[in-house]
Tab-separated table of C-alpha atoms in Angstrom:
chain	number	residue	atom	x	y	z
G	1	MET	CA	47.074	-82.021	-115.672
G	2	ILE	CA	43.279	-83.309	-114.903
G	3	PRO	CA	43.152	-86.865	-113.524
G	4	GLN	CA	39.598	-87.700	-114.930
G	5	SER	CA	38.983	-90.517	-118.342
G	6	GLY	CA	37.399	-88.588	-121.181
G	7	SER	CA	40.301	-86.865	-122.975
G	8	HIS	CA	38.649	-84.057	-125.142
G	9	TYR	CA	34.935	-84.493	-123.513
G	10	THR	CA	36.159	-83.875	-120.448
G	11	TYR	CA	38.415	-80.938	-121.018
G	12	LEU	CA	36.247	-79.177	-122.854
G	13	LEU	CA	33.709	-80.024	-120.102
G	14	GLU	CA	36.155	-78.457	-117.502
G	15	ALA	CA	37.061	-75.644	-119.220
G	16	PHE	CA	34.145	-74.492	-121.075
G	17	GLY	CA	31.042	-76.166	-119.682
G	18	PRO	CA	28.250	-78.466	-120.362
G	19	LEU	CA	26.844	-77.410	-122.865
G	20	PRO	CA	30.025	-77.834	-125.922
G	21	ALA	CA	30.916	-81.067	-124.187
G	22	PHE	CA	27.694	-82.267	-125.042
G	23	LEU	CA	27.655	-81.272	-128.076
G	24	TYR	CA	31.291	-83.131	-128.468
G	25	VAL	CA	30.130	-86.268	-127.274
G	26	TRP	CA	26.713	-86.747	-129.562
G	27	LEU	CA	29.185	-85.632	-132.689
G	28	VAL	CA	31.937	-87.611	-132.237
G	29	VAL	CA	29.432	-90.921	-130.693
G	30	THR	CA	27.164	-90.702	-133.752
G	31	ILE	CA	29.259	-89.857	-135.966
G	32	GLN	CA	33.359	-89.983	-136.098
G	33	PHE	CA	33.908	-93.462	-133.969
G	34	PRO	CA	31.084	-95.167	-135.783
G	35	CYS	CA	32.311	-94.064	-138.621
G	36	SER	CA	35.992	-93.929	-138.480
G	37	ARG	CA	35.461	-97.546	-137.071
G	38	ALA	CA	33.528	-98.911	-140.201
G	39	ILE	CA	36.202	-97.232	-142.810
G	40	VAL	CA	39.204	-99.156	-140.918
G	41	SER	CA	37.619	-102.203	-140.249
G	42	LEU	CA	36.868	-102.071	-143.934
G	43	THR	CA	40.220	-101.374	-144.866
G	44	PHE	CA	41.210	-104.281	-142.762
G	45	ALA	CA	39.299	-106.582	-144.627
G	46	ASN	CA	40.430	-105.606	-148.057
G	47	TYR	CA	44.083	-106.039	-147.011
G	48	ILE	CA	42.774	-109.673	-145.519
G	49	VAL	CA	41.526	-110.252	-148.488
G	50	GLN	CA	43.831	-109.379	-151.421
G	51	PRO	CA	46.109	-112.136	-150.929
G	52	PHE	CA	43.480	-114.072	-152.333
G	53	PHE	CA	42.581	-112.376	-154.846
G	54	PRO	CA	46.278	-111.719	-157.013
G	55	GLY	CA	46.225	-109.375	-159.653
G	56	CYS	CA	42.709	-108.331	-159.293
G	57	ALA	CA	42.124	-104.729	-159.205
G	58	GLU	CA	38.887	-104.791	-156.820
G	59	THR	CA	38.454	-107.994	-154.328
G	60	PRO	CA	34.753	-109.024	-153.827
G	61	GLU	CA	32.807	-106.441	-151.343
G	62	ALA	CA	30.727	-108.911	-149.755
G	63	ALA	CA	33.662	-110.796	-148.248
G	64	ARG	CA	35.155	-106.871	-147.475
G	65	LYS	CA	31.699	-106.305	-145.274
G	66	LEU	CA	31.658	-110.250	-143.934
G	67	ILE	CA	34.938	-110.068	-142.896
G	68	ALA	CA	34.406	-106.414	-141.560
G	69	ILE	CA	31.462	-106.715	-139.205
G	70	ALA	CA	33.696	-109.801	-137.850
G	71	VAL	CA	36.352	-107.929	-136.749
G	72	LEU	CA	34.343	-105.490	-135.337
G	73	LEU	CA	32.332	-108.064	-133.217
G	74	PHE	CA	35.199	-110.156	-132.519
G	75	LEU	CA	37.058	-107.282	-130.747
G	76	GLY	CA	33.897	-106.069	-129.110
G	77	TRP	CA	33.568	-109.229	-127.634
G	78	VAL	CA	36.978	-109.384	-126.554
G	79	ASN	CA	36.737	-105.857	-125.190
G	80	THR	CA	34.040	-106.569	-122.900
G	81	ARG	CA	35.321	-110.164	-121.310
G	82	ARG	CA	38.716	-108.733	-120.078
G	83	VAL	CA	40.499	-105.470	-119.755
G	84	ARG	CA	43.627	-107.702	-119.813
G	85	TRP	CA	42.642	-109.377	-123.127
G	86	ALA	CA	42.145	-106.571	-124.720
G	87	THR	CA	46.047	-104.680	-123.606
G	88	THR	CA	46.985	-108.156	-124.417
G	89	VAL	CA	45.630	-108.613	-128.235
G	90	GLN	CA	47.123	-104.341	-128.305
G	91	ASP	CA	50.056	-105.229	-127.699
G	92	VAL	CA	50.124	-108.178	-129.970
G	93	LEU	CA	48.970	-106.259	-132.918
G	94	ALA	CA	51.323	-102.834	-132.313
G	95	PHE	CA	54.419	-105.541	-132.121
G	96	THR	CA	53.190	-106.839	-135.412
G	97	LYS	CA	52.807	-103.588	-136.484
G	98	VAL	CA	56.589	-103.076	-135.619
G	99	PHE	CA	57.997	-106.221	-136.808
G	100	ALA	CA	56.773	-104.816	-140.169
G	101	LEU	CA	58.223	-101.442	-140.010
G	102	ILE	CA	61.346	-102.623	-138.479
G	103	ILE	CA	61.621	-105.529	-142.254
G	104	ILE	CA	60.974	-102.233	-144.238
G	105	ILE	CA	63.318	-99.957	-142.359
G	106	ILE	CA	65.943	-102.334	-142.989
G	107	THR	CA	64.914	-103.511	-146.779
G	108	GLY	CA	64.570	-99.825	-147.502
G	109	THR	CA	68.467	-98.895	-145.821
G	110	HIS	CA	69.732	-102.334	-148.137
G	111	TYR	CA	68.289	-100.891	-151.445
G	112	LEU	CA	69.593	-97.462	-150.632
G	113	VAL	CA	73.317	-98.540	-149.567
G	114	ARG	CA	73.433	-100.858	-152.679
G	115	SER	CA	71.585	-98.376	-155.486
G	116	GLY	CA	72.180	-94.956	-153.854
G	117	ALA	CA	70.242	-92.380	-153.093
G	118	GLU	CA	68.485	-91.860	-156.412
G	119	SER	CA	64.623	-90.831	-155.527
G	120	TYR	CA	66.399	-87.988	-153.566
G	121	GLU	CA	67.810	-86.499	-156.059
G	122	ASN	CA	65.140	-83.042	-156.837
G	123	ALA	CA	62.923	-84.905	-154.398
G	124	PHE	CA	61.183	-81.907	-154.003
G	125	ASP	CA	60.734	-80.560	-157.905
G	126	GLY	CA	57.213	-80.176	-158.753
G	127	THR	CA	55.971	-79.181	-154.842
G	128	ASN	CA	53.187	-76.942	-154.793
G	129	TRP	CA	53.806	-74.799	-151.444
G	130	HIS	CA	50.431	-73.071	-151.548
G	131	PRO	CA	49.222	-73.168	-147.349
G	132	ALA	CA	45.740	-74.725	-147.746
G	133	LEU	CA	47.594	-78.053	-149.349
G	134	ILE	CA	50.039	-78.309	-146.675
G	135	ALA	CA	47.823	-77.529	-144.359
G	136	THR	CA	45.568	-80.731	-146.030
G	137	ALA	CA	49.120	-82.741	-145.908
G	138	PHE	CA	49.456	-82.027	-142.427
G	139	TYR	CA	45.369	-82.900	-141.466
G	140	HIS	CA	45.850	-86.120	-143.731
G	141	THR	CA	48.828	-87.096	-141.902
G	142	LEU	CA	48.581	-85.839	-138.148
G	143	TRP	CA	45.865	-89.058	-137.502
G	144	ALA	CA	48.576	-91.588	-137.404
G	145	TYR	CA	50.132	-89.742	-134.543
G	146	ASP	CA	46.983	-89.737	-132.503
G	147	GLY	CA	47.049	-92.856	-130.885
G	148	TRP	CA	48.159	-91.253	-127.436
G	149	ASP	CA	45.304	-89.455	-127.239
G	150	SER	CA	43.857	-93.116	-125.822
G	151	CYS	CA	45.513	-92.749	-122.765
G	152	ASN	CA	43.881	-89.833	-122.006
G	153	MET	CA	40.695	-91.831	-122.600
G	154	ILE	CA	41.331	-93.824	-119.676
G	155	VAL	CA	42.819	-91.818	-117.117
G	156	GLU	CA	41.206	-93.354	-114.150
G	157	GLU	CA	42.191	-96.560	-114.897
G	158	MET	CA	46.060	-95.849	-115.192
G	159	LYS	CA	48.580	-96.394	-112.160
G	160	ASP	CA	50.058	-93.017	-110.747
G	161	PRO	CA	48.470	-91.326	-114.016
G	162	TYR	CA	50.499	-87.668	-112.987
G	163	ARG	CA	53.445	-89.585	-113.719
G	164	ASN	CA	52.752	-92.511	-116.179
G	165	LEU	CA	50.207	-90.668	-118.605
G	166	PRO	CA	53.156	-87.433	-119.642
G	167	ARG	CA	55.544	-90.631	-120.108
G	168	ALA	CA	53.760	-93.008	-122.102
G	169	ILE	CA	52.455	-89.959	-124.693
G	170	ALA	CA	56.181	-88.527	-124.245
G	171	ILE	CA	57.596	-91.647	-125.209
G	172	SER	CA	55.100	-93.188	-127.712
G	173	LEU	CA	55.148	-90.107	-130.270
G	174	THR	CA	59.330	-89.974	-130.047
G	175	PHE	CA	59.242	-93.706	-130.724
G	176	VAL	CA	56.372	-93.164	-133.429
G	177	THR	CA	57.665	-89.955	-135.080
G	178	LEU	CA	61.203	-92.178	-134.953
G	179	ILE	CA	60.396	-95.096	-136.920
G	180	TYR	CA	57.710	-93.552	-138.869
G	181	VAL	CA	60.527	-90.981	-140.466
G	182	LEU	CA	62.026	-93.694	-140.810
G	183	THR	CA	59.760	-96.037	-142.991
G	184	ASN	CA	59.319	-93.211	-144.727
G	185	VAL	CA	63.302	-92.912	-145.878
G	186	ALA	CA	63.292	-96.390	-146.437
G	187	TYR	CA	60.453	-96.180	-148.555
G	188	PHE	CA	62.372	-93.793	-151.032
G	189	GLY	CA	64.911	-96.035	-151.127
G	190	VAL	CA	62.830	-98.765	-153.681
G	191	LEU	CA	59.769	-96.560	-154.764
G	192	SER	CA	60.021	-93.302	-156.701
G	193	PRO	CA	58.506	-89.770	-155.470
G	194	GLY	CA	55.887	-90.950	-158.764
G	195	GLU	CA	55.425	-94.119	-157.319
G	196	ILE	CA	54.279	-93.449	-154.304
G	197	LEU	CA	52.437	-90.948	-154.914
G	198	SER	CA	50.512	-92.649	-157.409
G	199	SER	CA	50.230	-96.066	-155.380
G	200	GLU	CA	47.103	-96.788	-152.763
G	201	ALA	CA	48.837	-99.002	-150.352
G	202	VAL	CA	52.757	-97.900	-150.823
G	203	ALA	CA	53.464	-100.742	-147.841
G	204	VAL	CA	52.251	-102.767	-150.418
G	205	THR	CA	53.703	-101.788	-153.116
G	206	PHE	CA	57.036	-101.664	-151.685
G	207	GLY	CA	56.722	-105.289	-150.917
G	208	GLN	CA	55.610	-106.102	-154.468
G	209	ARG	CA	59.369	-104.511	-155.683
G	210	ALA	CA	61.612	-105.239	-152.590
G	211	LEU	CA	60.304	-108.747	-151.170
G	212	GLY	CA	60.024	-110.860	-154.524
G	213	VAL	CA	57.774	-113.992	-152.836
G	214	MET	CA	57.279	-112.683	-149.386
G	215	ALA	CA	55.298	-109.664	-150.732
G	216	TRP	CA	52.139	-111.349	-149.108
G	217	THR	CA	52.943	-110.813	-145.990
G	218	ILE	CA	52.916	-106.932	-146.371
G	219	PRO	CA	49.220	-106.839	-146.662
G	220	ILE	CA	48.884	-109.198	-143.470
G	221	PHE	CA	50.797	-106.823	-141.768
G	222	VAL	CA	48.824	-103.807	-142.728
G	223	ALA	CA	45.285	-105.486	-141.481
G	224	CYS	CA	47.355	-106.205	-138.066
G	225	SER	CA	48.015	-102.515	-137.851
G	226	THR	CA	44.673	-101.381	-139.247
G	227	GLY	CA	43.317	-103.914	-136.404
G	228	GLY	CA	45.577	-102.978	-133.270
G	229	GLY	CA	43.688	-99.385	-134.607
G	230	ILE	CA	39.986	-100.764	-134.304
G	231	ASN	CA	41.042	-102.106	-131.113
G	232	GLY	CA	42.450	-99.382	-129.354
G	233	SER	CA	39.415	-97.254	-130.216
G	234	ILE	CA	37.092	-99.578	-129.506
G	235	PHE	CA	38.755	-99.616	-125.865
G	236	GLY	CA	39.338	-95.811	-125.852
G	237	SER	CA	36.373	-94.568	-126.905
G	238	SER	CA	33.974	-96.718	-124.593
G	239	ARG	CA	34.832	-95.188	-121.852
G	240	LEU	CA	34.394	-91.632	-123.109
G	241	LEU	CA	30.537	-92.802	-123.674
G	242	PHE	CA	31.089	-94.396	-119.805
G	243	VAL	CA	32.209	-91.052	-118.721
G	244	SER	CA	29.830	-88.880	-120.391
G	245	ALA	CA	27.029	-90.936	-119.495
G	246	ARG	CA	27.904	-90.813	-115.336
G	247	ARG	CA	27.893	-87.092	-116.429
G	248	GLY	CA	24.403	-87.399	-117.276
G	249	HIS	CA	25.208	-86.527	-121.078
G	250	LEU	CA	24.293	-89.764	-122.229
G	251	PRO	CA	21.765	-92.319	-121.004
G	252	LYS	CA	22.797	-93.658	-118.138
G	253	VAL	CA	22.401	-97.036	-119.185
G	254	LEU	CA	25.939	-96.489	-120.631
G	255	SER	CA	27.623	-95.864	-117.260
G	256	LEU	CA	27.233	-99.380	-116.298
G	257	VAL	CA	29.756	-101.321	-115.825
G	258	CYS	CA	29.942	-105.595	-115.999
G	259	VAL	CA	30.122	-106.614	-111.698
G	260	GLU	CA	32.334	-109.462	-112.711
G	261	ASN	CA	34.945	-108.050	-115.833
G	262	TYR	CA	34.949	-104.435	-114.951
G	263	THR	CA	34.354	-103.574	-118.289
G	264	PRO	CA	31.822	-100.830	-119.525
G	265	VAL	CA	29.386	-103.526	-121.910
G	266	THR	CA	26.750	-101.914	-122.488
G	267	SER	CA	28.879	-98.494	-123.767
G	268	LEU	CA	30.715	-101.561	-125.955
G	269	PHE	CA	27.252	-103.050	-127.142
G	270	PHE	CA	26.577	-99.432	-127.890
G	271	LEU	CA	29.345	-98.879	-130.290
G	272	GLY	CA	29.287	-101.669	-131.990
G	273	GLU	CA	26.305	-101.807	-133.462
G	274	ILE	CA	26.421	-98.722	-135.317
G	275	PRO	CA	29.783	-99.157	-137.649
G	276	VAL	CA	28.653	-102.553	-138.304
G	277	LYS	CA	25.170	-100.926	-139.959
G	278	ASN	CA	27.566	-98.414	-141.523
G	279	THR	CA	30.016	-101.018	-142.660
G	280	VAL	CA	26.985	-103.004	-144.377
G	281	THR	CA	25.888	-99.899	-146.429
G	282	GLY	CA	28.782	-98.838	-147.560
G	283	ASN	CA	30.693	-95.990	-147.611
G	284	GLY	CA	28.813	-92.672	-146.712
G	285	CYS	CA	30.736	-92.083	-143.833
G	286	ARG	CA	33.819	-90.289	-145.763
G	287	LEU	CA	32.185	-87.353	-145.855
G	288	PRO	CA	30.416	-86.522	-142.370
G	289	LEU	CA	34.127	-87.834	-140.932
G	290	SER	CA	35.988	-85.864	-143.092
G	291	LEU	CA	33.620	-82.705	-142.007
G	292	CYS	CA	33.595	-83.567	-138.279
G	293	VAL	CA	37.417	-84.601	-137.760
């Protein structure tokens, strides 16, 4: 294990030298981080706005963008204030997400027990087994399991990383895999494969079918989940900028740390500016993000 923060940047630097590490950090700083954060913040905003416009095919764009910008600025500010604040917000949002998934699992299990596993009959009919399509499916799926990489971003801030980093990765991946598999089993207990494929937000469709008057809670839970993704991304990526600036691969000003709060304030400000601009301009990030991930 390399006991340094920076994740992929540090691994590339140690394995292949400064040039690949330099190219990587500029790619993720200018495209991947800001674009992914802008897209996720707009997703967060869409789920927050959706309950206020029931039955509408599309929510107001201005409202979505304003809420997306607000959550980016708020979470950025939280991360500049205290590390403890950022981790507390992350804990609360993670608990909310797990709580929502447990509700889905329990509800789906109830439907499976009551009505049987009709959705699982001939479940793989019509499946296209082309290797390219299977690879694409993995590509779209694995991002949901990538949260553990944030631990590699903050190795220098961990207590006893030689012990705690492997444990964190093993425990988190095992838990996430288990709960996601159970969630998908629950989805098929309520929805047919066709309904799942045609739904733009499977959890929301599940809530509308299974939770009745409480269906409005699902968009809120999904918003909390995406908010946790934004906060974790801000927390981890700011450390990547700090480490690469310390090495001279980014402007030195990005390696400054607040002497009162011990947070990389300049990196956090820099990371907040570009996603806000991308959020204002719209969804132009989707193509470059797909190309660089």
